[in-house]
CSV table of C-alpha atoms in Angstrom, one decimal:
chain,number,residue,atom,x,y,z
F,24,MET,CA,123.8,-112.1,285.6
F,25,GLU,CA,125.2,-115.4,284.0
F,26,ARG,CA,126.6,-114.8,280.3
F,27,LYS,CA,125.1,-117.6,277.9
F,28,PRO,CA,126.6,-118.5,274.6
F,29,LEU,CA,125.2,-117.5,271.6
F,30,PRO,CA,123.7,-120.6,270.3
F,31,LEU,CA,122.8,-119.2,266.5
F,32,LEU,CA,126.2,-118.6,265.7
F,33,ALA,CA,128.3,-121.3,264.1
F,34,PRO,CA,131.5,-122.0,265.5
F,35,ALA,CA,133.7,-120.1,262.9
F,36,ILE,CA,131.5,-117.0,263.2
F,37,ALA,CA,131.7,-117.2,266.9
F,38,ALA,CA,135.5,-117.5,266.9
F,39,ALA,CA,136.0,-114.8,264.4
F,40,LEU,CA,133.8,-112.6,266.6
F,41,ALA,CA,136.1,-113.6,269.8
F,42,ILE,CA,139.3,-112.5,268.4
F,43,GLY,CA,138.1,-109.5,266.4
F,44,PRO,CA,138.7,-107.0,269.1
F,45,ALA,CA,142.4,-108.2,268.8
F,46,LEU,CA,142.7,-107.0,265.2
F,47,ALA,CA,140.6,-103.7,266.0
F,48,GLY,CA,143.6,-103.0,268.3
F,49,ALA,CA,146.2,-104.3,266.3
F,50,ALA,CA,147.9,-101.0,265.8
F,51,GLY,CA,147.6,-100.1,269.4
F,52,PRO,CA,145.3,-96.9,268.9
F,53,ALA,CA,145.0,-94.6,271.7
F,54,ALA,CA,143.1,-92.0,272.6
F,55,GLY,CA,144.8,-89.4,270.3
F,56,ALA,CA,144.0,-91.7,267.4
F,57,ARG,CA,140.3,-90.9,267.9
F,58,ASP,CA,138.2,-88.8,265.2
F,59,PRO,CA,137.9,-85.3,266.0
F,60,SER,CA,135.1,-84.8,263.6
F,61,VAL,CA,133.2,-87.5,265.5
F,62,ALA,CA,130.1,-85.6,267.1
F,63,TRP,CA,128.5,-86.9,270.3
F,64,GLN,CA,124.7,-86.4,271.6
F,65,ALA,CA,124.0,-87.3,275.0
F,66,ILE,CA,120.5,-89.7,275.2
F,67,PRO,CA,118.9,-89.8,278.4
F,68,GLY,CA,117.7,-93.2,279.9
F,69,ALA,CA,114.2,-94.5,280.6
F,70,GLN,CA,112.1,-97.0,280.5
F,71,PHE,CA,111.0,-98.0,277.1
F,72,ARG,CA,108.3,-100.3,275.1
F,73,SER,CA,110.1,-101.6,272.4
F,74,ALA,CA,108.3,-102.8,268.9
F,75,VAL,CA,109.8,-106.3,269.3
F,76,ARG,CA,108.4,-108.8,271.6
F,77,PHE,CA,111.1,-109.8,273.7
F,78,GLU,CA,110.7,-112.9,276.0
F,79,GLU,CA,110.3,-110.6,279.4
F,80,ALA,CA,107.1,-110.3,281.2
F,81,THR,CA,107.4,-106.7,281.3
F,82,ALA,CA,105.7,-104.2,279.1
F,83,THR,CA,108.7,-102.0,279.3
F,84,LEU,CA,112.4,-102.4,279.3
F,85,PRO,CA,114.9,-100.3,280.9
F,86,VAL,CA,117.2,-98.1,278.4
F,87,ALA,CA,120.5,-96.7,280.4
F,88,SER,CA,121.7,-93.2,279.8
F,89,PHE,CA,124.2,-93.5,276.4
F,90,GLN,CA,125.6,-91.4,273.9
F,91,LEU,CA,125.2,-91.8,270.3
F,92,MET,CA,127.2,-90.4,267.2
F,93,ALA,CA,125.1,-87.4,265.9
F,94,ARG,CA,125.5,-88.8,262.2
F,95,PRO,CA,126.5,-92.1,260.6
F,96,VAL,CA,130.5,-92.7,259.9
F,97,THR,CA,131.1,-91.2,256.6
F,98,ASN,CA,133.7,-91.8,253.6
F,99,THR,CA,135.9,-89.2,254.9
F,100,GLN,CA,136.2,-90.5,258.4
F,101,PHE,CA,136.2,-94.2,257.5
F,102,ALA,CA,139.3,-93.5,254.9
F,103,ALA,CA,140.9,-91.5,257.7
F,104,PHE,CA,140.4,-94.4,260.0
F,105,LEU,CA,142.0,-96.7,257.4
F,106,ARG,CA,144.9,-94.8,257.4
F,107,ARG,CA,145.5,-94.6,261.2
F,108,GLN,CA,144.6,-98.5,261.0
F,109,PRO,CA,145.7,-99.8,257.7
F,110,GLN,CA,145.0,-103.8,258.6
F,111,TRP,CA,141.2,-102.8,257.8
F,112,ARG,CA,141.7,-101.9,254.1
F,113,ARG,CA,140.2,-104.1,251.9
F,114,ASP,CA,143.8,-105.7,250.6
F,115,ARG,CA,145.3,-106.0,254.2
F,116,VAL,CA,142.1,-107.3,256.3
F,117,PRO,CA,142.8,-111.0,257.3
F,118,ALA,CA,140.6,-113.5,254.8
F,119,VAL,CA,138.5,-114.3,258.4
F,120,PHE,CA,137.3,-110.5,258.5
F,121,SER,CA,136.7,-109.9,254.8
F,122,SER,CA,134.1,-110.3,252.6
F,123,PRO,CA,133.9,-110.1,248.8
F,124,GLY,CA,131.8,-106.5,248.7
F,125,TYR,CA,134.0,-104.7,251.4
F,126,LEU,CA,134.8,-101.3,250.5
F,127,GLY,CA,134.4,-103.0,246.7
F,128,HIS,CA,133.0,-99.5,245.7
F,129,TRP,CA,135.6,-97.4,246.4
F,130,ALA,CA,138.4,-96.3,243.8
F,131,THR,CA,141.4,-97.6,245.9
F,132,PRO,CA,141.5,-99.6,249.0
F,133,GLU,CA,142.2,-96.5,250.8
F,134,GLU,CA,140.2,-93.5,249.3
F,135,PRO,CA,136.4,-93.9,248.0
F,136,GLY,CA,137.6,-91.6,245.1
F,137,ALA,CA,135.7,-88.5,243.5
F,138,ARG,CA,132.9,-90.2,242.4
F,139,LEU,CA,131.5,-90.5,245.9
F,140,ASP,CA,130.2,-88.1,248.2
F,141,PRO,CA,132.8,-87.9,250.7
F,142,GLU,CA,130.3,-87.1,253.7
F,143,ALA,CA,127.7,-89.2,252.7
F,144,PRO,CA,127.4,-92.5,255.2
F,145,VAL,CA,130.1,-95.3,254.4
F,146,VAL,CA,128.6,-98.5,253.1
F,147,HIS,CA,129.7,-101.8,252.2
F,148,VAL,CA,131.4,-101.9,255.6
F,149,ASN,CA,131.2,-105.2,257.3
F,150,TRP,CA,130.4,-105.4,261.1
F,151,TYR,CA,133.9,-106.5,261.8
F,152,ALA,CA,135.2,-103.3,260.6
F,153,ALA,CA,132.2,-101.1,261.8
F,154,ASP,CA,133.0,-102.7,265.4
F,155,ALA,CA,137.0,-101.9,264.8
F,156,PHE,CA,136.1,-98.1,263.9
F,157,CYS,CA,133.9,-97.9,267.1
F,158,ARG,CA,136.3,-99.5,269.5
F,159,GLU,CA,139.2,-97.1,268.1
F,160,GLN,CA,137.1,-94.2,269.3
F,161,GLY,CA,136.6,-95.7,272.7
F,162,ALA,CA,133.3,-96.8,272.0
F,163,ARG,CA,130.9,-99.3,270.3
F,164,LEU,CA,128.3,-100.1,268.0
F,165,PRO,CA,124.5,-99.5,269.9
F,166,ASP,CA,122.3,-102.1,271.1
F,167,PHE,CA,119.5,-102.9,268.9
F,168,ILE,CA,117.2,-101.4,271.7
F,169,GLU,CA,119.3,-98.0,271.9
F,170,TRP,CA,119.3,-97.6,268.4
F,171,GLU,CA,115.2,-98.1,268.6
F,172,TYR,CA,115.1,-95.9,271.5
F,173,ALA,CA,116.4,-92.7,270.2
F,174,ALA,CA,115.0,-93.6,266.8
F,175,ALA,CA,111.4,-93.0,268.3
F,176,ALA,CA,112.0,-89.4,268.9
F,177,ASP,CA,110.9,-86.8,266.1
F,178,ALA,CA,112.1,-83.4,266.3
F,179,THR,CA,110.1,-82.0,269.5
F,180,ARG,CA,108.9,-85.6,271.3
F,181,ALA,CA,110.8,-88.0,272.8
F,182,ASP,CA,108.3,-90.7,271.9
F,183,ALA,CA,106.3,-89.9,268.3
F,184,ARG,CA,105.2,-93.6,267.5
F,185,GLY,CA,101.9,-92.3,268.7
F,186,ASP,CA,101.6,-90.0,265.9
F,187,ARG,CA,100.3,-92.0,262.8
F,188,HIS,CA,101.1,-89.9,260.1
F,189,TRP,CA,104.9,-89.8,261.4
F,190,ARG,CA,105.0,-93.5,261.5
F,191,LEU,CA,103.5,-93.8,258.0
F,192,ARG,CA,106.6,-92.0,256.4
F,193,GLN,CA,108.5,-94.8,258.1
F,194,VAL,CA,107.4,-97.4,255.3
F,195,ASN,CA,110.3,-95.5,253.3
F,196,ASP,CA,113.2,-96.2,255.7
F,197,GLY,CA,116.5,-97.6,254.0
F,198,THR,CA,115.5,-95.9,250.7
F,199,PRO,CA,116.3,-92.3,249.1
F,200,SER,CA,112.8,-91.5,249.9
F,201,ALA,CA,113.4,-91.9,253.7
F,202,PRO,CA,112.1,-89.4,256.0
F,203,ASP,CA,115.4,-88.5,256.8
F,204,ALA,CA,117.3,-89.0,253.7
F,205,ALA,CA,118.0,-85.5,252.7
F,206,PRO,CA,121.4,-84.3,254.0
F,207,ASP,CA,119.7,-81.2,255.6
F,208,ALA,CA,117.0,-83.2,257.2
F,209,ALA,CA,116.3,-81.7,260.9
F,210,ALA,CA,118.0,-83.8,263.5
F,211,ASN,CA,115.7,-85.3,266.3
F,212,LEU,CA,114.6,-84.1,269.9
F,213,TYR,CA,118.6,-85.4,270.8
F,214,GLY,CA,120.6,-83.9,268.1
F,215,VAL,CA,120.8,-87.0,266.1
F,216,HIS,CA,120.5,-87.0,262.3
F,217,GLY,CA,119.1,-89.8,259.8
F,218,LEU,CA,117.9,-92.3,262.2
F,219,HIS,CA,115.2,-93.0,259.5
F,220,GLY,CA,117.7,-92.3,256.7
F,221,ALA,CA,118.3,-94.3,253.1
F,222,TYR,CA,120.9,-96.2,255.2
F,223,TRP,CA,120.3,-99.1,257.6
F,224,GLU,CA,122.8,-99.1,260.2
F,225,TRP,CA,124.7,-102.0,261.9
F,226,THR,CA,124.1,-102.8,266.1
F,227,GLY,CA,126.5,-104.5,268.0
F,228,ASP,CA,124.0,-107.3,269.3
F,229,PHE,CA,122.5,-108.0,265.6
F,230,SER,CA,124.3,-111.8,265.8
F,231,SER,CA,122.0,-112.4,269.1
F,232,LEU,CA,118.8,-110.8,268.4
F,233,LEU,CA,117.0,-114.2,268.0
F,234,GLY,CA,119.1,-115.6,270.6
F,235,GLN,CA,118.6,-116.4,274.4
F,236,GLY,CA,119.4,-114.9,277.5
F,237,ASP,CA,119.4,-111.3,277.9
F,238,ARG,CA,121.8,-108.1,278.8
F,239,ARG,CA,119.3,-105.2,278.0
F,240,GLY,CA,119.9,-102.3,280.5
F,241,GLN,CA,123.4,-103.1,281.3
F,242,ASP,CA,126.1,-100.7,280.1
F,243,ASP,CA,129.7,-102.6,280.6
F,244,GLY,CA,129.5,-102.4,276.7
F,245,ASP,CA,129.6,-106.2,276.1
F,246,ALA,CA,127.2,-105.8,273.2
F,247,LEU,CA,127.4,-109.4,272.1
F,248,GLN,CA,126.2,-110.5,275.0
F,249,PHE,CA,122.9,-108.8,274.4
F,250,CYS,CA,120.2,-110.8,273.0
F,251,GLY,CA,116.1,-110.9,273.1
F,252,GLY,CA,115.0,-114.5,272.8
F,253,SER,CA,111.7,-115.5,271.0
F,254,ALA,CA,111.7,-112.2,269.3
F,255,LEU,CA,109.6,-113.3,265.9
F,256,ALA,CA,106.5,-111.4,267.2
F,257,PHE,CA,106.3,-107.7,267.7
F,258,ASN,CA,104.5,-105.7,270.2
F,259,ASP,CA,103.8,-103.3,267.2
F,260,ALA,CA,104.0,-104.7,263.6
F,261,ALA,CA,103.4,-101.3,262.3
F,262,ASP,CA,106.2,-99.7,263.5
F,263,TYR,CA,107.8,-99.9,259.9
F,264,GLY,CA,111.2,-98.6,260.5
F,265,VAL,CA,111.8,-100.9,263.4
F,266,VAL,CA,110.3,-103.7,262.3
F,267,LYS,CA,112.3,-103.7,258.7
F,268,ARG,CA,115.5,-102.7,260.1
F,269,PHE,CA,114.8,-106.0,262.9
F,270,VAL,CA,114.1,-108.3,260.0
F,271,LEU,CA,117.1,-107.5,258.2
F,272,LEU,CA,119.7,-107.3,261.2
F,273,SER,CA,118.8,-110.6,262.5
F,274,ALA,CA,119.2,-112.4,258.8
F,275,LEU,CA,122.6,-110.9,258.4
F,276,GLN,CA,126.1,-112.5,258.9
F,277,PRO,CA,128.9,-110.6,260.3
F,278,GLY,CA,130.7,-110.2,256.8
F,279,ALA,CA,127.8,-109.3,255.2
F,280,THR,CA,127.7,-105.9,253.4
F,281,LEU,CA,125.1,-103.9,251.3
F,282,GLY,CA,124.6,-100.9,249.7
F,283,ASN,CA,122.6,-99.0,251.8
F,284,LEU,CA,124.1,-100.4,255.3
F,285,GLY,CA,126.5,-98.1,257.5
F,286,PHE,CA,126.5,-97.6,260.9
F,287,ARG,CA,127.5,-95.1,263.8
F,288,CYS,CA,128.9,-95.5,267.5
F,289,ALA,CA,127.7,-95.5,270.8
F,290,ARG,CA,129.2,-94.8,274.3
F,291,SER,CA,127.7,-96.2,277.5
F,292,GLN,CA,127.7,-93.1,280.2
F,293,PRO,CA,130.0,-93.7,283.0
């Protein structure tokens, strides 16, 4: 399929995204540098009806099998990443990839400090740094539809969206009252925790969610080429957890940081 440009990105942002992978690998991460504490869960692929109304005529879209981190990246894991890749410390990251809030709540440029829960999801991390972490793990940030597909499951059902009670609870997604906000909240059917938690999560394709062209269902890992055109309408506007996150992500710039925005990584199946 012909790759199309990302029309909504300013030239400076597009250039930064293009050179980001070079900085991600500037320290030459090898397979041995991957964090052994990262747990992965397999997500079997299937046809999926997204809550977002993209430009396809078909009602469902193919989602290829992939792997997803069981939990979001934690403060401890990101601090370890900074020790391996110090070019991503807030006091060393090049200005083009930096932002005023980037890890600004940490006690030092390399440590979160005693007042932060070391096992809580890391926040105030911009897209560039999240992408770099995933690349070091031999992974990538998930596409939005991959996140949505995995998040449609509850503890016993692959697609729980037909349960009105389950869906109504998602009005609190991204807040401390979210269904999965408690640290001991049960995993979903795939063994993944916190998809409807107190934290939003970056996706690899956030910048092109309102762009043109389409790469859904492909598994070459080039997430920034994914886009879903004409996505200003929804198949299901009552799917609160998805709609809220879609609207938030599509409005962000790659250097943005939020106190309730973290990330987790995905891997395409071979």
